[in-house]
Amino acid sequence: MSVTAALGAVLRREFALAGRRVGELGLPLVFFLLVATLFPLGLMPERELLVAIGPGVLWVAALLASLLALDALFRADVDDGSLEQLVMSPYPLPLLVLAKAGAHWMLTGLPLVVISPLVAQAYYLPADAAWALLATLLIATPTLTLLGGVAAALTAGLRRGAALLGLLVLPLALPLLVFGARATELAAAGEPIAGPLYLLGAMLALAVTLTPWAMAAALRISLD
Amino acid sequence: MWTWFHKLGSPPHFYRISGRLMPWFAVPALVLLALGTVGGLWWSPPDYQQGDAFRIIYVHVPAAYMAMMVYVTMAVAAAIGIVWRMKLAFASAAACAPIGAAFTFLALATGSIWGRPMWGVWWDWDGRMTSVLVLFFLYLGFMALRSAFEDPVKGDRAAALLAIVGVVNIPIIKFSVDWWNTLHQPATLSRLQAPAMTGDMLAPLLVMIVGYMLLFGAILMVRVRGEVLLREQGARWIRELSPGG
């Protein structure tokens, strides 16, 4: 089997597994919607207030929702031993985990991105800001999945790893939040958002090139 | 050179050497810290803008400097440990974390105390402060991850990897004052420019920084010795250390 065929097999397996547990798949999305609902109810649902807090709140909600989904990235595979098979396979482990993280993002990150303009409407964000939210989430959630993948790989062997995930991921995810929310705010004020978008793109490029190796090394340690 | 390196990596040899070296760090550290404190609090003139309030710089700047230096030391030790599987490197990285966290906390606390009279606020969400806060969380994450593993060898290696990943934060801290032009003032000391303060203000600061470094060296040695004893417990050379056995 060539490397591309192996990658295809990993992707197909992830999608097949997800297809058998459709209920689990929607959980991060529902969590995102719930957190987004809590803020207007906890504060006052006034238009100006919601426009002001919208970009930040939606970004934090997306961050927490993807954090919630992260533990599932390697947990089931560690428990049933299939991750060890991946580690022992003759194919480059960084590429295999990159495929796994990619599938994970398509299944948990992409739905958040798609639904975000709708939620932005509920916060009365102008159309420009809704698109900016979509664009920043589209660029930044893969980075988040990859960074979180390193932390998930480090804690994969731990029984209570999920509790540690937040402490490990959130500090590293801060720049994403800062630039993502700032770009959305800029768009709401009618300013150009190219700068923060480029920075988020640069972070994605760095994450795609560097984190697969860190994830692979972390998995080798966890399964050792 | 390599035999020296290998010899240093052996725990009993390190234990013996470090015990002898420790006072050579601790005594100059105490002398320099005392000198720097007296120099900073009494000998240096008050600032023309900030008056006497600026004197907290003699605690704040060295602490912030050490917060980053200890992290880099920890990450280098962690990398050596991962690459060469050196036990002593893991012990050093583990010993660095609480010291670094303490320096980081000191930097954050003194910065906050300094900010209150100067800026009117205890805390401002600018790049420098936020990234140092992230550094503090990285230290906490390192310690939490290391202790979460039942197998200490695994914990060491996992935490070491985390320390290496966290290095991305160091340049962000370093350049944050140049990238975001906010409340925090630019670097006090710079290699490229003449220092922005007069000699009699600068001298105690430099003395304090060197004192902090030596203090770090001394505390690190004590802590690594402790880690070595903990990790090698039951080894024959440790039983031979205590005459009663």
PDB file of N, CA and C in Angstrom, chain B residues 56-112:
ATOM      1  N   ILE B  56      11.069  49.635  42.260  1.00  0.00           N
ATOM      2  CA  ILE B  56      10.614  48.249  42.173  1.00  0.00           C
ATOM      3  C   ILE B  56      11.218  47.577  40.942  1.00  0.00           C
ATOM      4  N   ILE B  57      11.767  48.392  40.047  1.00  0.00           N
ATOM      5  CA  ILE B  57      12.427  47.848  38.847  1.00  0.00           C
ATOM      6  C   ILE B  57      13.518  46.864  39.240  1.00  0.00           C
ATOM      7  N   TYR B  58      14.155  47.107  40.377  1.00  0.00           N
ATOM      8  CA  TYR B  58      15.274  46.246  40.773  1.00  0.00           C
ATOM      9  C   TYR B  58      14.811  44.848  41.165  1.00  0.00           C
ATOM     10  N   VAL B  59      13.529  44.673  41.396  1.00  0.00           N
ATOM     11  CA  VAL B  59      12.987  43.328  41.614  1.00  0.00           C
ATOM     12  C   VAL B  59      12.291  42.842  40.351  1.00  0.00           C
ATOM     13  N   HIS B  60      11.583  43.756  39.704  1.00  0.00           N
ATOM     14  CA  HIS B  60      10.706  43.384  38.600  1.00  0.00           C
ATOM     15  C   HIS B  60      11.486  42.920  37.364  1.00  0.00           C
ATOM     16  N   VAL B  61      12.447  43.731  36.919  1.00  0.00           N
ATOM     17  CA  VAL B  61      13.149  43.403  35.671  1.00  0.00           C
ATOM     18  C   VAL B  61      13.956  42.105  35.797  1.00  0.00           C
ATOM     19  N   PRO B  62      14.761  41.932  36.877  1.00  0.00           N
ATOM     20  CA  PRO B  62      15.475  40.653  36.965  1.00  0.00           C
ATOM     21  C   PRO B  62      14.521  39.460  37.048  1.00  0.00           C
ATOM     22  N   ALA B  63      13.400  39.618  37.750  1.00  0.00           N
ATOM     23  CA  ALA B  63      12.452  38.496  37.867  1.00  0.00           C
ATOM     24  C   ALA B  63      11.874  38.150  36.505  1.00  0.00           C
ATOM     25  N   ALA B  64      11.493  39.184  35.729  1.00  0.00           N
ATOM     26  CA  ALA B  64      10.920  38.931  34.405  1.00  0.00           C
ATOM     27  C   ALA B  64      11.960  38.302  33.493  1.00  0.00           C
ATOM     28  N   TYR B  65      13.197  38.795  33.612  1.00  0.00           N
ATOM     29  CA  TYR B  65      14.288  38.259  32.816  1.00  0.00           C
ATOM     30  C   TYR B  65      14.493  36.781  33.140  1.00  0.00           C
ATOM     31  N   MET B  66      14.504  36.466  34.439  1.00  0.00           N
ATOM     32  CA  MET B  66      14.726  35.078  34.856  1.00  0.00           C
ATOM     33  C   MET B  66      13.550  34.188  34.453  1.00  0.00           C
ATOM     34  N   ALA B  67      12.336  34.749  34.471  1.00  0.00           N
ATOM     35  CA  ALA B  67      11.169  33.941  34.110  1.00  0.00           C
ATOM     36  C   ALA B  67      11.374  33.339  32.727  1.00  0.00           C
ATOM     37  N   MET B  68      11.929  34.161  31.805  1.00  0.00           N
ATOM     38  CA  MET B  68      12.156  33.668  30.450  1.00  0.00           C
ATOM     39  C   MET B  68      13.390  32.782  30.400  1.00  0.00           C
ATOM     40  N   MET B  69      14.464  33.205  31.085  1.00  0.00           N
ATOM     41  CA  MET B  69      15.706  32.434  31.011  1.00  0.00           C
ATOM     42  C   MET B  69      15.514  31.036  31.586  1.00  0.00           C
ATOM     43  N   VAL B  70      14.776  30.944  32.691  1.00  0.00           N
ATOM     44  CA  VAL B  70      14.557  29.635  33.288  1.00  0.00           C
ATOM     45  C   VAL B  70      13.747  28.767  32.337  1.00  0.00           C
ATOM     46  N   TYR B  71      12.778  29.385  31.630  1.00  0.00           N
ATOM     47  CA  TYR B  71      11.995  28.569  30.699  1.00  0.00           C
ATOM     48  C   TYR B  71      12.875  28.020  29.584  1.00  0.00           C
ATOM     49  N   VAL B  72      13.749  28.881  29.046  1.00  0.00           N
ATOM     50  CA  VAL B  72      14.635  28.412  27.976  1.00  0.00           C
ATOM     51  C   VAL B  72      15.547  27.304  28.508  1.00  0.00           C
ATOM     52  N   THR B  73      16.107  27.517  29.726  1.00  0.00           N
ATOM     53  CA  THR B  73      16.935  26.476  30.339  1.00  0.00           C
ATOM     54  C   THR B  73      16.160  25.172  30.438  1.00  0.00           C
ATOM     55  N   MET B  74      14.916  25.279  30.903  1.00  0.00           N
ATOM     56  CA  MET B  74      14.084  24.091  31.082  1.00  0.00           C
ATOM     57  C   MET B  74      13.848  23.397  29.742  1.00  0.00           C
ATOM     58  N   ALA B  75      13.551  24.199  28.695  1.00  0.00           N
ATOM     59  CA  ALA B  75      13.265  23.606  27.382  1.00  0.00           C
ATOM     60  C   ALA B  75      14.514  22.956  26.808  1.00  0.00           C
ATOM     61  N   VAL B  76      15.692  23.598  27.021  1.00  0.00           N
ATOM     62  CA  VAL B  76      16.931  23.002  26.509  1.00  0.00           C
ATOM     63  C   VAL B  76      17.200  21.686  27.238  1.00  0.00           C
ATOM     64  N   ALA B  77      17.037  21.700  28.563  1.00  0.00           N
ATOM     65  CA  ALA B  77      17.233  20.465  29.331  1.00  0.00           C
ATOM     66  C   ALA B  77      16.254  19.395  28.851  1.00  0.00           C
ATOM     67  N   ALA B  78      15.009  19.811  28.590  1.00  0.00           N
ATOM     68  CA  ALA B  78      13.992  18.855  28.136  1.00  0.00           C
ATOM     69  C   ALA B  78      14.384  18.265  26.787  1.00  0.00           C
ATOM     70  N   ALA B  79      14.908  19.126  25.887  1.00  0.00           N
ATOM     71  CA  ALA B  79      15.301  18.639  24.562  1.00  0.00           C
ATOM     72  C   ALA B  79      16.469  17.665  24.681  1.00  0.00           C
ATOM     73  N   ILE B  80      17.454  18.009  25.545  1.00  0.00           N
ATOM     74  CA  ILE B  80      18.581  17.092  25.756  1.00  0.00           C
ATOM     75  C   ILE B  80      18.065  15.760  26.283  1.00  0.00           C
ATOM     76  N   GLY B  81      17.095  15.848  27.203  1.00  0.00           N
ATOM     77  CA  GLY B  81      16.540  14.621  27.769  1.00  0.00           C
ATOM     78  C   GLY B  81      15.854  13.766  26.721  1.00  0.00           C
ATOM     79  N   ILE B  82      15.091  14.418  25.834  1.00  0.00           N
ATOM     80  CA  ILE B  82      14.360  13.643  24.820  1.00  0.00           C
ATOM     81  C   ILE B  82      15.324  13.035  23.816  1.00  0.00           C
ATOM     82  N   VAL B  83      16.341  13.821  23.415  1.00  0.00           N
ATOM     83  CA  VAL B  83      17.233  13.334  22.364  1.00  0.00           C
ATOM     84  C   VAL B  83      18.174  12.252  22.901  1.00  0.00           C
ATOM     85  N   TRP B  84      18.831  12.543  24.027  1.00  0.00           N
ATOM     86  CA  TRP B  84      19.834  11.601  24.522  1.00  0.00           C
ATOM     87  C   TRP B  84      19.352  10.729  25.674  1.00  0.00           C
ATOM     88  N   ARG B  85      18.072  10.877  26.017  1.00  0.00           N
ATOM     89  CA  ARG B  85      17.499  10.093  27.130  1.00  0.00           C
ATOM     90  C   ARG B  85      18.348  10.208  28.404  1.00  0.00           C
ATOM     91  N   MET B  86      18.789  11.430  28.688  1.00  0.00           N
ATOM     92  CA  MET B  86      19.667  11.632  29.822  1.00  0.00           C
ATOM     93  C   MET B  86      18.816  11.853  31.064  1.00  0.00           C
ATOM     94  N   LYS B  87      19.037  11.023  32.081  1.00  0.00           N
ATOM     95  CA  LYS B  87      18.213  11.121  33.288  1.00  0.00           C
ATOM     96  C   LYS B  87      18.385  12.468  33.969  1.00  0.00           C
ATOM     97  N   LEU B  88      19.645  12.936  33.994  1.00  0.00           N
ATOM     98  CA  LEU B  88      19.929  14.167  34.715  1.00  0.00           C
ATOM     99  C   LEU B  88      19.255  15.362  34.043  1.00  0.00           C
ATOM    100  N   ALA B  89      19.122  15.308  32.689  1.00  0.00           N
ATOM    101  CA  ALA B  89      18.471  16.411  31.977  1.00  0.00           C
ATOM    102  C   ALA B  89      17.000  16.495  32.385  1.00  0.00           C
ATOM    103  N   PHE B  90      16.337  15.346  32.480  1.00  0.00           N
ATOM    104  CA  PHE B  90      14.939  15.347  32.919  1.00  0.00           C
ATOM    105  C   PHE B  90      14.824  15.866  34.345  1.00  0.00           C
ATOM    106  N   ALA B  91      15.775  15.447  35.185  1.00  0.00           N
ATOM    107  CA  ALA B  91      15.750  15.926  36.570  1.00  0.00           C
ATOM    108  C   ALA B  91      15.912  17.436  36.607  1.00  0.00           C
ATOM    109  N   SER B  92      16.787  17.983  35.731  1.00  0.00           N
ATOM    110  CA  SER B  92      16.991  19.436  35.717  1.00  0.00           C
ATOM    111  C   SER B  92      15.745  20.152  35.242  1.00  0.00           C
ATOM    112  N   ALA B  93      15.124  19.621  34.169  1.00  0.00           N
ATOM    113  CA  ALA B  93      13.909  20.273  33.667  1.00  0.00           C
ATOM    114  C   ALA B  93      12.835  20.282  34.745  1.00  0.00           C
ATOM    115  N   ALA B  94      12.694  19.142  35.422  1.00  0.00           N
ATOM    116  CA  ALA B  94      11.684  19.069  36.485  1.00  0.00           C
ATOM    117  C   ALA B  94      12.005  20.041  37.607  1.00  0.00           C
ATOM    118  N   ALA B  95      13.319  20.233  37.888  1.00  0.00           N
ATOM    119  CA  ALA B  95      13.709  21.133  38.972  1.00  0.00           C
ATOM    120  C   ALA B  95      13.511  22.591  38.579  1.00  0.00           C
ATOM    121  N   CYS B  96      13.610  22.878  37.263  1.00  0.00           N
ATOM    122  CA  CYS B  96      13.475  24.261  36.784  1.00  0.00           C
ATOM    123  C   CYS B  96      12.053  24.789  36.958  1.00  0.00           C
ATOM    124  N   ALA B  97      11.058  23.918  36.698  1.00  0.00           N
ATOM    125  CA  ALA B  97       9.684  24.403  36.567  1.00  0.00           C
ATOM    126  C   ALA B  97       9.188  25.218  37.770  1.00  0.00           C
ATOM    127  N   PRO B  98       9.293  24.703  39.005  1.00  0.00           N
ATOM    128  CA  PRO B  98       8.767  25.515  40.120  1.00  0.00           C
ATOM    129  C   PRO B  98       9.544  26.811  40.319  1.00  0.00           C
ATOM    130  N   ILE B  99      10.869  26.777  40.049  1.00  0.00           N
ATOM    131  CA  ILE B  99      11.657  28.009  40.193  1.00  0.00           C
ATOM    132  C   ILE B  99      11.182  29.033  39.173  1.00  0.00           C
ATOM    133  N   GLY B 100      11.019  28.584  37.933  1.00  0.00           N
ATOM    134  CA  GLY B 100      10.569  29.491  36.886  1.00  0.00           C
ATOM    135  C   GLY B 100       9.187  30.042  37.179  1.00  0.00           C
ATOM    136  N   ALA B 101       8.304  29.168  37.669  1.00  0.00           N
ATOM    137  CA  ALA B 101       6.955  29.627  37.995  1.00  0.00           C
ATOM    138  C   ALA B 101       7.022  30.691  39.083  1.00  0.00           C
ATOM    139  N   ALA B 102       7.924  30.502  40.056  1.00  0.00           N
ATOM    140  CA  ALA B 102       8.047  31.479  41.145  1.00  0.00           C
ATOM    141  C   ALA B 102       8.536  32.820  40.610  1.00  0.00           C
ATOM    142  N   PHE B 103       9.570  32.792  39.739  1.00  0.00           N
ATOM    143  CA  PHE B 103      10.071  34.041  39.154  1.00  0.00           C
ATOM    144  C   PHE B 103       8.971  34.730  38.345  1.00  0.00           C
ATOM    145  N   THR B 104       8.215  33.916  37.576  1.00  0.00           N
ATOM    146  CA  THR B 104       7.151  34.496  36.754  1.00  0.00           C
ATOM    147  C   THR B 104       6.095  35.149  37.627  1.00  0.00           C
ATOM    148  N   PHE B 105       5.747  34.471  38.721  1.00  0.00           N
ATOM    149  CA  PHE B 105       4.759  35.045  39.627  1.00  0.00           C
ATOM    150  C   PHE B 105       5.282  36.344  40.224  1.00  0.00           C
ATOM    151  N   LEU B 106       6.567  36.325  40.591  1.00  0.00           N
ATOM    152  CA  LEU B 106       7.167  37.533  41.176  1.00  0.00           C
ATOM    153  C   LEU B 106       7.117  38.687  40.166  1.00  0.00           C
ATOM    154  N   ALA B 107       7.432  38.370  38.890  1.00  0.00           N
ATOM    155  CA  ALA B 107       7.406  39.411  37.859  1.00  0.00           C
ATOM    156  C   ALA B 107       5.994  39.966  37.692  1.00  0.00           C
ATOM    157  N   LEU B 108       5.011  39.066  37.668  1.00  0.00           N
ATOM    158  CA  LEU B 108       3.621  39.506  37.481  1.00  0.00           C
ATOM    159  C   LEU B 108       3.166  40.338  38.684  1.00  0.00           C
ATOM    160  N   ALA B 109       3.516  39.868  39.889  1.00  0.00           N
ATOM    161  CA  ALA B 109       3.052  40.557  41.101  1.00  0.00           C
ATOM    162  C   ALA B 109       3.694  41.932  41.218  1.00  0.00           C
ATOM    163  N   THR B 110       5.027  42.007  41.022  1.00  0.00           N
ATOM    164  CA  THR B 110       5.679  43.311  41.154  1.00  0.00           C
ATOM    165  C   THR B 110       5.227  44.253  40.035  1.00  0.00           C
ATOM    166  N   GLY B 111       5.004  43.683  38.833  1.00  0.00           N
ATOM    167  CA  GLY B 111       4.523  44.519  37.737  1.00  0.00           C
ATOM    168  C   GLY B 111       3.166  45.113  38.063  1.00  0.00           C
ATOM    169  N   SER B 112       2.334  44.286  38.682  1.00  0.00           N
ATOM    170  CA  SER B 112       1.004  44.736  39.059  1.00  0.00           C
ATOM    171  C   SER B 112       1.079  45.844  40.110  1.00  0.00           C
TER     172      SER B 112
END
